[in-house]
Short mmCIF file of C-alpha atoms in Angstrom, two decimals:
data_model
loop_
_atom_site.label_atom_id
_atom_site.label_comp_id
_atom_site.label_asym_id
_atom_site.label_seq_id
_atom_site.Cartn_x
_atom_site.Cartn_y
_atom_site.Cartn_z
CA MET A 1 22.70 -48.68 8.30
CA LYS A 2 18.61 -48.57 8.09
CA LYS A 3 18.89 -45.78 10.93
CA ALA A 4 22.24 -43.93 8.83
CA ILE A 5 19.79 -43.57 5.74
CA PHE A 6 17.05 -42.87 8.00
CA THR A 7 18.72 -40.12 9.85
CA PHE A 8 20.49 -38.20 6.35
CA PHE A 9 16.84 -38.12 4.47
CA ALA A 10 15.44 -36.68 7.47
CA ALA A 11 18.24 -33.97 8.28
CA ALA A 12 18.01 -33.37 4.49
CA LEU A 13 14.46 -33.22 4.55
CA SER A 14 14.51 -30.98 7.57
CA PHE A 15 17.40 -28.95 5.29
CA ASN A 16 15.12 -28.49 2.56
CA VAL A 17 12.35 -27.54 4.67
CA ALA A 18 14.03 -24.84 6.71
CA PHE A 19 15.44 -23.09 3.57
CA ALA A 20 12.63 -23.15 1.58
CA ASN A 21 11.89 -19.40 2.55
CA VAL A 22 14.88 -17.96 0.77
CA GLY A 23 12.85 -15.31 -1.17
CA GLU A 24 9.56 -16.14 0.00
CA PHE A 25 9.90 -12.65 1.50
CA GLU A 26 10.30 -10.62 -1.78
CA LEU A 27 6.86 -8.50 -2.40
CA ASN A 28 6.27 -8.55 -6.14
CA GLU A 29 5.64 -3.96 -6.01
CA GLU A 30 4.68 -4.03 -9.53
CA LYS A 31 2.12 -7.08 -9.00
CA LEU A 32 1.18 -4.78 -5.81
CA MET A 33 0.86 -1.41 -7.47
CA ALA A 34 -1.11 -2.99 -10.43
CA GLU A 35 -3.28 -5.40 -7.70
CA PHE A 36 -4.57 -2.09 -6.12
CA ALA A 37 -4.29 0.38 -9.41
CA ASP A 38 -8.34 0.29 -9.58
CA LEU A 39 -9.02 -0.10 -5.30
CA ASP A 40 -6.54 3.60 -5.36
CA ALA A 41 -7.89 5.61 -7.64
CA ILE A 42 -11.95 4.91 -5.93
CA ASP A 43 -10.03 5.27 -2.61
CA ALA A 44 -8.84 8.66 -3.73
CA LEU A 45 -12.18 9.83 -5.15
CA VAL A 46 -13.78 8.98 -1.90
CA GLU A 47 -11.10 10.61 0.31
CA GLU A 48 -11.53 13.37 -1.64
CA GLY A 49 -15.58 13.63 -1.10
CA ASN A 50 -15.65 12.50 1.89
CA PHE A 51 -18.52 9.71 0.29
CA THR A 52 -20.57 6.67 1.09
CA LEU A 53 -20.92 4.12 -1.37
CA ALA A 54 -24.84 5.38 -2.24
CA GLN A 55 -23.27 8.97 -2.73
CA LEU A 56 -20.33 7.47 -4.78
CA SER A 57 -23.14 5.73 -6.90
CA ASP A 58 -24.34 9.20 -7.77
CA GLU A 59 -21.03 10.72 -8.04
CA ASN A 60 -19.99 7.88 -10.73
CA PRO A 61 -22.12 4.62 -10.73
CA VAL A 62 -18.95 2.94 -13.13
CA MET A 63 -17.09 2.90 -10.24
CA ALA A 64 -19.27 1.87 -7.48
CA ALA A 65 -21.01 -1.06 -9.55
CA SER A 66 -17.76 -2.75 -9.24
CA LEU A 67 -17.31 -2.35 -5.14
CA SER A 68 -18.89 -4.76 -2.64
CA ASP A 69 -21.64 -2.99 -0.69
CA ASN A 70 -21.75 -5.10 2.45
CA PRO A 71 -17.86 -6.68 2.45
CA LEU A 72 -18.15 -8.60 5.69
CA MET A 73 -20.91 -10.71 4.70
CA GLN A 74 -19.52 -11.71 1.66
CA ASN A 75 -16.60 -13.16 3.39
CA PHE A 76 -18.13 -16.52 2.64
CA SER A 77 -18.95 -18.14 -0.93
CA ILE A 78 -19.39 -21.22 -1.70
CA ASP A 79 -15.48 -22.13 -2.45
CA ASP A 80 -15.95 -21.61 1.89
CA MET A 81 -18.59 -24.42 2.37
CA ASP A 82 -17.35 -27.33 4.49
CA TRP A 83 -20.33 -29.70 3.05
CA GLY A 84 -19.64 -32.28 6.22
CA SER A 85 -20.93 -29.49 8.20
CA PHE A 86 -23.37 -28.48 5.54
CA ALA A 87 -24.44 -32.06 5.95
CA TRP A 88 -25.09 -32.57 9.90
CA GLY A 89 -27.18 -29.00 9.23
CA PHE A 90 -29.41 -30.61 6.68
CA CYS A 91 -29.88 -33.98 7.65
CA CYS A 92 -29.94 -34.07 11.41
CA TRP A 93 -29.60 -30.19 12.48
CA PRO A 94 -30.53 -31.45 16.33
CA ILE A 95 -27.41 -33.79 16.62
CA GLY A 96 -25.59 -31.67 14.47
CA PHE A 97 -26.35 -28.71 16.59
CA PHE A 98 -23.36 -30.54 18.89
CA VAL A 99 -21.37 -31.43 16.68
CA VAL A 100 -20.30 -28.59 14.87
CA ALA A 101 -22.94 -24.94 16.12
CA ILE A 102 -21.79 -25.41 19.53
CA ASN A 103 -18.39 -27.44 18.90
CA LYS A 104 -15.39 -24.78 20.17
CA LYS A 105 -12.93 -27.02 17.30
CA LYS A 106 -15.50 -26.03 14.42
CA ASP A 107 -14.34 -22.48 12.40
CA SER A 108 -16.20 -20.01 11.27
CA ASP A 109 -17.33 -21.54 7.86
CA GLN A 110 -17.79 -24.72 8.93
CA LYS A 111 -20.52 -23.34 11.51
CA LEU A 112 -21.67 -20.87 8.87
CA SER A 113 -22.08 -23.96 6.62
CA PHE A 114 -23.92 -25.78 9.26
CA TRP A 115 -26.60 -23.50 10.01
CA ILE A 116 -27.25 -22.98 5.75
CA GLY A 117 -27.43 -26.42 5.48
CA MET A 118 -29.78 -25.91 8.43
CA GLY A 119 -32.15 -23.17 6.40
CA VAL A 120 -32.10 -25.36 3.36
CA SER A 121 -34.02 -28.47 5.04
CA VAL A 122 -36.10 -26.07 6.67
CA VAL A 123 -37.16 -23.99 3.58
CA LEU A 124 -37.65 -27.04 1.43
CA GLY A 125 -39.16 -29.20 4.40
CA ALA A 126 -41.84 -26.26 4.66
CA ILE A 127 -42.15 -26.20 0.74
CA GLY A 128 -42.46 -29.99 1.08
CA SER A 129 -45.62 -29.27 3.57
CA ILE A 130 -47.38 -26.63 1.84
CA GLY A 131 -47.07 -29.00 -1.58
CA GLY A 132 -48.39 -31.44 0.45
CA ALA A 133 -51.49 -30.10 1.74
CA LEU A 134 -52.46 -28.82 -1.87
CA VAL B 1 3.73 9.37 51.08
CA LEU B 2 3.67 12.18 48.95
CA TYR B 3 2.86 14.24 51.60
CA LEU B 4 5.23 13.35 54.21
CA VAL B 5 7.98 14.34 50.77
CA GLN B 6 6.55 17.25 49.78
CA LEU B 7 6.72 18.67 54.22
CA ALA B 8 10.47 17.23 53.92
CA ALA B 9 11.54 18.85 50.79
CA LEU B 10 9.85 21.95 52.05
CA GLU B 11 11.60 20.97 55.29
CA ALA B 12 14.88 20.85 53.53
CA ARG B 13 14.04 23.54 51.03
CA PHE B 14 13.55 26.81 53.72
CA ASN B 15 15.19 24.90 56.77
CA LEU B 16 11.54 24.96 58.59
CA ASN B 17 10.58 21.86 61.23
CA PHE B 18 6.80 21.20 60.31
CA LEU B 19 7.38 17.31 60.98
CA ASN B 20 8.28 18.64 64.62
CA LYS B 21 11.86 16.45 65.12
CA THR B 22 14.72 18.01 67.11
CA GLU B 23 18.49 16.37 67.61
CA ALA B 24 17.31 14.97 70.76
CA THR B 25 13.92 13.04 69.14
CA ASN B 26 15.23 11.42 66.35
CA GLY B 27 18.71 12.04 66.19
CA LEU B 28 19.28 13.27 62.63
CA PRO B 29 20.32 16.26 60.95
CA LEU B 30 18.07 18.08 58.77
CA PHE B 31 19.60 17.26 55.66
CA PHE B 32 19.09 13.29 56.36
CA TYR B 33 15.55 14.31 55.57
CA SER B 34 16.12 16.45 52.47
CA LYS B 35 18.00 13.50 50.77
CA ILE B 36 15.32 10.88 51.95
CA ALA B 37 12.94 13.49 49.87
CA PHE B 38 15.39 13.43 47.46
CA VAL B 39 14.93 9.90 46.66
CA LEU B 40 11.13 9.32 47.22
CA LEU B 41 10.72 12.34 44.90
CA GLY B 42 13.10 10.07 42.61
CA LEU B 43 11.08 6.91 42.93
CA LEU B 44 7.42 8.63 42.79
CA LEU B 45 8.93 10.08 39.51
CA LEU B 46 10.07 7.14 38.58
CA GLN B 47 7.07 5.45 38.72
CA MET B 48 5.03 8.76 36.99
CA HIS B 49 7.88 7.79 34.42
CA ALA B 50 6.74 3.70 34.13
CA SER B 51 3.31 4.59 33.86
CA ALA B 52 3.27 7.27 31.44
CA GLN B 53 5.40 4.00 29.57
CA SER B 54 2.45 1.94 29.31
CA TYR B 55 0.13 1.61 26.46
CA HIS B 56 -3.16 0.93 26.73
CA ARG B 57 -5.20 2.44 23.68
CA ILE B 58 -4.86 2.97 20.10
CA SER B 59 -6.93 4.36 17.51
CA GLY B 60 -6.97 5.54 14.04
CA ASP B 61 -8.12 5.81 10.67
CA PHE B 62 -7.42 3.33 8.17
CA THR B 63 -8.60 2.10 4.60
CA GLN B 64 -8.54 -1.59 3.14
CA LYS B 65 -8.72 -2.99 0.10
CA TYR B 66 -9.28 -6.37 -1.53
CA LYS B 67 -10.70 -8.37 -4.22
CA SER B 68 -13.55 -10.38 -2.85
CA THR B 69 -14.22 -14.08 -4.01
CA ASP B 70 -17.21 -13.40 -6.00
CA GLY B 71 -15.00 -10.93 -8.04
CA LYS B 72 -16.09 -7.70 -6.97
CA GLN B 73 -14.03 -5.24 -5.63
CA VAL B 74 -14.02 -3.91 -1.68
CA LEU B 75 -13.00 -1.16 -0.22
CA ILE B 76 -13.77 -0.38 3.39
CA LYS B 77 -12.62 3.10 5.29
CA GLY B 78 -13.45 4.02 8.93
CA ARG B 79 -11.69 4.52 11.91
CA PHE B 80 -10.60 1.85 14.99
CA TYR B 81 -10.39 2.40 18.23
CA PHE B 82 -9.06 -0.28 20.97
CA ASP B 83 -8.29 -0.87 24.29
CA VAL B 84 -6.21 -3.61 25.83
CA LYS B 85 -8.54 -3.51 28.94
CA TYR B 86 -11.71 -4.20 27.02
CA LYS B 87 -9.85 -6.31 24.10
CA LYS B 88 -12.50 -5.17 21.88
CA ALA B 89 -11.56 -3.67 18.56
CA VAL B 90 -14.50 -1.42 17.27
CA TYR B 91 -14.24 0.04 13.94
CA ASP B 92 -16.53 2.81 13.17
CA ILE B 93 -17.32 2.34 9.20
CA THR B 94 -17.41 4.74 6.81
CA PHE B 95 -17.35 4.10 3.53
CA PRO B 96 -18.98 1.57 2.16
CA GLU B 97 -21.91 2.94 4.59
CA SER B 98 -22.23 4.08 8.02
CA GLN B 99 -21.52 1.17 10.01
CA ILE B 100 -20.11 -0.40 13.51
CA TRP B 101 -17.95 -3.11 13.71
CA VAL B 102 -17.42 -4.98 16.74
CA PHE B 103 -14.63 -7.89 17.17
CA GLU B 104 -15.16 -9.51 20.68
CA ASP B 105 -14.03 -12.58 21.34
CA THR B 106 -15.72 -14.97 19.58
CA VAL B 107 -17.83 -12.94 17.63
CA GLN B 108 -17.89 -10.25 15.10
CA ARG B 109 -21.08 -7.92 15.39
CA ILE B 110 -22.35 -5.25 12.70
CA PHE B 111 -24.24 -2.60 14.14
CA LYS B 112 -25.86 0.04 11.93
CA GLY B 113 -27.18 3.22 14.36
CA ASP B 114 -27.85 1.46 17.47
CA THR B 115 -29.33 -1.73 16.32
CA LEU B 116 -27.38 -5.05 15.77
CA PHE B 117 -27.79 -5.45 12.57
CA ALA B 118 -26.05 -9.24 12.14
CA SER B 119 -23.19 -10.99 14.18
CA MET B 120 -20.66 -13.83 13.14
CA PRO B 121 -18.44 -16.31 14.49
CA MET B 122 -14.61 -15.35 14.12
CA THR B 123 -11.97 -17.62 14.26
CA PHE B 124 -8.62 -15.11 15.04
CA SER B 125 -8.11 -13.74 18.77
CA ASN B 126 -7.66 -9.61 19.43
CA GLU B 127 -4.72 -11.23 21.80
CA PHE B 128 -2.85 -11.10 18.50
CA SER B 129 -4.48 -8.06 16.66
CA ILE B 130 -1.64 -6.25 15.27
CA PHE B 131 -3.72 -3.44 18.18
CA HIS B 132 -3.30 -5.47 20.85
CA LEU B 133 0.62 -6.42 19.74
CA SER B 134 1.49 -3.47 19.29
CA LEU B 135 0.10 -1.87 22.68
CA THR B 136 1.37 -4.55 23.96
CA GLN B 137 5.13 -4.22 22.47
CA ARG B 138 4.75 -7.74 21.13
CA LEU B 139 4.78 -7.34 17.38
CA ASP B 140 8.46 -7.52 16.82
CA ASN B 141 7.64 -11.21 17.28
CA TYR B 142 3.95 -11.19 16.74
CA GLY B 143 3.44 -12.52 19.92
CA LEU B 144 4.57 -16.33 19.00
CA GLN B 145 7.15 -15.87 22.42
CA GLU B 146 3.89 -16.71 24.93
CA SER B 147 2.20 -18.59 22.64
CA VAL B 148 1.32 -22.33 22.28
CA PHE B 149 4.50 -21.87 19.33
CA HIS B 150 8.11 -22.19 19.97
CA LEU B 151 11.12 -21.29 17.96
CA GLU B 152 13.09 -23.75 15.98
CA LYS B 153 15.85 -22.06 14.44
CA THR B 154 17.14 -18.37 13.67
CA GLU B 155 19.17 -17.44 10.59
CA VAL B 156 20.22 -14.14 9.40
CA GLN B 157 19.09 -13.63 5.86
CA ASN B 158 20.12 -10.38 4.03
CA ASP B 159 19.06 -7.79 6.12
CA MET B 160 16.37 -9.70 7.69
CA VAL B 161 16.66 -11.57 10.96
CA VAL B 162 14.16 -14.90 10.05
CA SER B 163 12.75 -17.17 12.63
CA TYR B 164 11.02 -20.34 12.55
CA TRP B 165 8.52 -21.39 14.95
CA LYS B 166 6.89 -24.53 15.66
CA PRO B 167 3.75 -25.11 17.37
CA GLN B 168 3.27 -27.40 20.12
CA GLN B 169 3.35 -31.21 19.16
CA ALA B 170 -0.57 -31.40 20.36
CA LEU B 171 -1.34 -29.12 17.72
CA SER B 172 0.85 -29.87 14.54
CA LYS B 173 -2.15 -31.95 13.08
CA GLN B 174 -4.20 -28.48 13.20
CA VAL B 175 -1.67 -25.69 12.94
CA GLY B 176 1.57 -25.49 11.00
CA ARG B 177 4.52 -23.91 11.01
CA VAL B 178 5.39 -19.94 11.07
CA VAL B 179 7.91 -17.89 9.71
CA LEU B 180 8.86 -14.68 11.13
CA SER B 181 11.25 -11.99 9.43
CA LYS B 182 12.62 -8.90 10.90
CA LYS B 183 13.88 -5.84 9.41
CA ASN B 184 15.70 -3.20 11.62
CA LYS B 185 14.39 -4.84 14.66
CA GLN B 186 10.87 -4.59 13.46
CA LEU B 187 8.32 -7.37 11.86
CA TYR B 188 8.55 -7.08 8.58
CA GLY B 189 7.20 -10.59 6.91
CA VAL B 190 5.23 -13.25 8.29
CA LEU B 191 4.94 -16.38 6.45
CA PHE B 192 2.12 -19.38 7.28
CA TYR B 193 1.96 -22.47 6.86
CA ASP B 194 0.03 -25.72 7.07
CA PRO B 195 0.27 -28.82 9.04
CA ALA B 196 1.03 -30.32 5.14
CA GLU B 197 3.66 -27.98 5.01
CA VAL B 198 1.88 -25.70 2.25
CA LEU B 199 2.07 -21.77 2.24
CA ILE B 200 -1.43 -20.37 3.13
CA ARG B 201 -0.88 -16.90 3.87
CA LYS B 202 1.77 -14.12 3.71
CA GLN B 203 1.95 -10.73 6.08
CA PHE B 204 3.87 -8.05 5.19
CA PHE B 205 4.40 -4.38 7.97
CA ARG B 206 5.70 -1.70 6.61
CA ASN B 207 5.87 2.35 6.67
CA TYR B 208 6.51 2.27 10.46
CA SER B 209 5.65 5.32 12.40
CA HIS B 210 6.76 6.06 15.66
CA VAL B 211 3.56 7.21 17.38
CA MET B 212 4.38 8.56 21.20
CA GLY B 213 7.05 5.56 21.86
CA ILE B 214 5.20 3.36 20.19
CA ASN B 215 6.31 1.48 16.45
CA PHE B 216 3.35 1.10 14.26
CA PRO B 217 3.18 -0.43 10.44
CA MET B 218 1.16 2.24 8.61
CA GLU B 219 1.06 -0.39 6.15
CA VAL B 220 0.14 -3.83 5.81
CA ILE B 221 -0.40 -6.29 2.81
CA ASP B 222 -1.45 -9.84 3.13
CA ILE B 223 -1.30 -12.55 0.21
CA PHE B 224 -3.88 -15.27 1.04
CA TYR B 225 -2.90 -18.54 -1.09
CA ARG B 226 -6.82 -19.98 -1.37
CA ASN B 227 -7.27 -22.59 -4.74
CA GLY B 228 -4.23 -21.85 -6.47
CA ASN B 229 -5.25 -18.18 -6.69
CA GLU B 230 -3.60 -15.62 -4.89
CA VAL B 231 -5.63 -12.52 -2.93
CA TYR B 232 -4.11 -9.78 -2.46
CA GLN B 233 -5.16 -7.45 0.24
CA LYS B 234 -4.31 -4.35 1.55
CA THR B 235 -4.73 -2.12 4.93
CA GLU B 236 -3.17 1.16 5.41
CA TYR B 237 -2.95 3.21 9.01
CA LYS B 238 -3.06 6.90 9.41
CA ASN B 239 -3.82 9.74 12.67
CA ILE B 240 -2.56 7.31 14.74
CA ILE B 241 -3.37 8.35 18.00
CA ILE B 242 -2.23 5.88 21.28
CA ASN B 243 -3.78 6.32 25.10
CA GLU B 244 -6.65 8.42 23.43
CA PRO B 245 -8.45 9.94 26.57
CA GLY B 246 -12.61 9.99 26.31
CA LYS B 247 -14.25 8.67 23.44
CA ASP B 248 -15.71 5.73 25.98
CA ASN B 249 -18.19 5.23 23.99
CA ARG B 250 -15.92 3.70 21.37
CA TYR B 251 -13.14 1.71 23.43
CA ARG B 252 -16.10 0.34 25.35
CA PHE B 253 -18.94 0.17 22.61
CA ARG B 254 -21.43 -1.11 25.46
CA TYR B 255 -24.67 -2.64 23.72
CA ALA B 256 -27.42 -5.32 24.50
CA VAL B 257 -27.46 -8.41 22.74
#
């Protein structure tokens, strides 16, 4: 009896999971247009003038100010910090190097968190040493 | 072989005897050689056709737009280059500033002029880039057929065919399910779930253009779900070129690290 009940609930769960995607493939076109309205306008201006960001700053400083100047470098934010990896870098980077930095199972955010932790440790260590010497 | 085919064809056409064959030596009439010639020519043409159908390079103009996590708007414009042989995605960026981005293996590198400016690890593989999947004509199933995923089931929803893909058991704690939808036999939407069945990303491929035998989506919409927020990203393509000759300095982009 228990088996039958379990099978029923397992089947019901799998049914729910399998059909949970109905409607997930709908795109809200209005929201999409609203989301990119500003960027589409900037894009049109850049396309027309064949500008770089520096040239756009001269042409339209307000528009240029809303744009990121180095997007690939800004993909990482404090929200992406993996504090465990940070701790490895901060507290014990020689072991953390093997546990995080060259570990293929760790993702880029974890590796970057490790290096940030290590950098902070080095900077604070240097400040402490200078302070101690004075 | 080509030389013999040409000779046999000429013999057949002008009733000559370059190959110095006689009824006594080979016992075959001339029209027999002409038939061989035509068969071989046919095979040759088939081979040429097959090689013409192999796609190895793609390039195009692209524009990417999104809002970054720091609230700033991001606009990136340039031209991308991808060669299946090198598996390097090279982006010749013109906006915000002139840079070259090279995505290769597990590293993304930024060059300013010829100088390496920064390098960072990357988590995705070029094997699953839209460029590689298009050139190898596997975009319709997102390359999942030859991956660690296996097809769970397929169903029809309105004008879409929806397929559900599960990761191998060994990876089920790291990777979640992927759900694909196709419209008119072309990939339309991809849903990515984490192992706890939480939706983490949606991707839509739209406005397909048929370029030299390849269907390429000219617009890709990404929706990322992070900390309860939706982050939209739009990538538009134009001026797509397939199997472009030359420009090795872009497709290959050699550098010293």
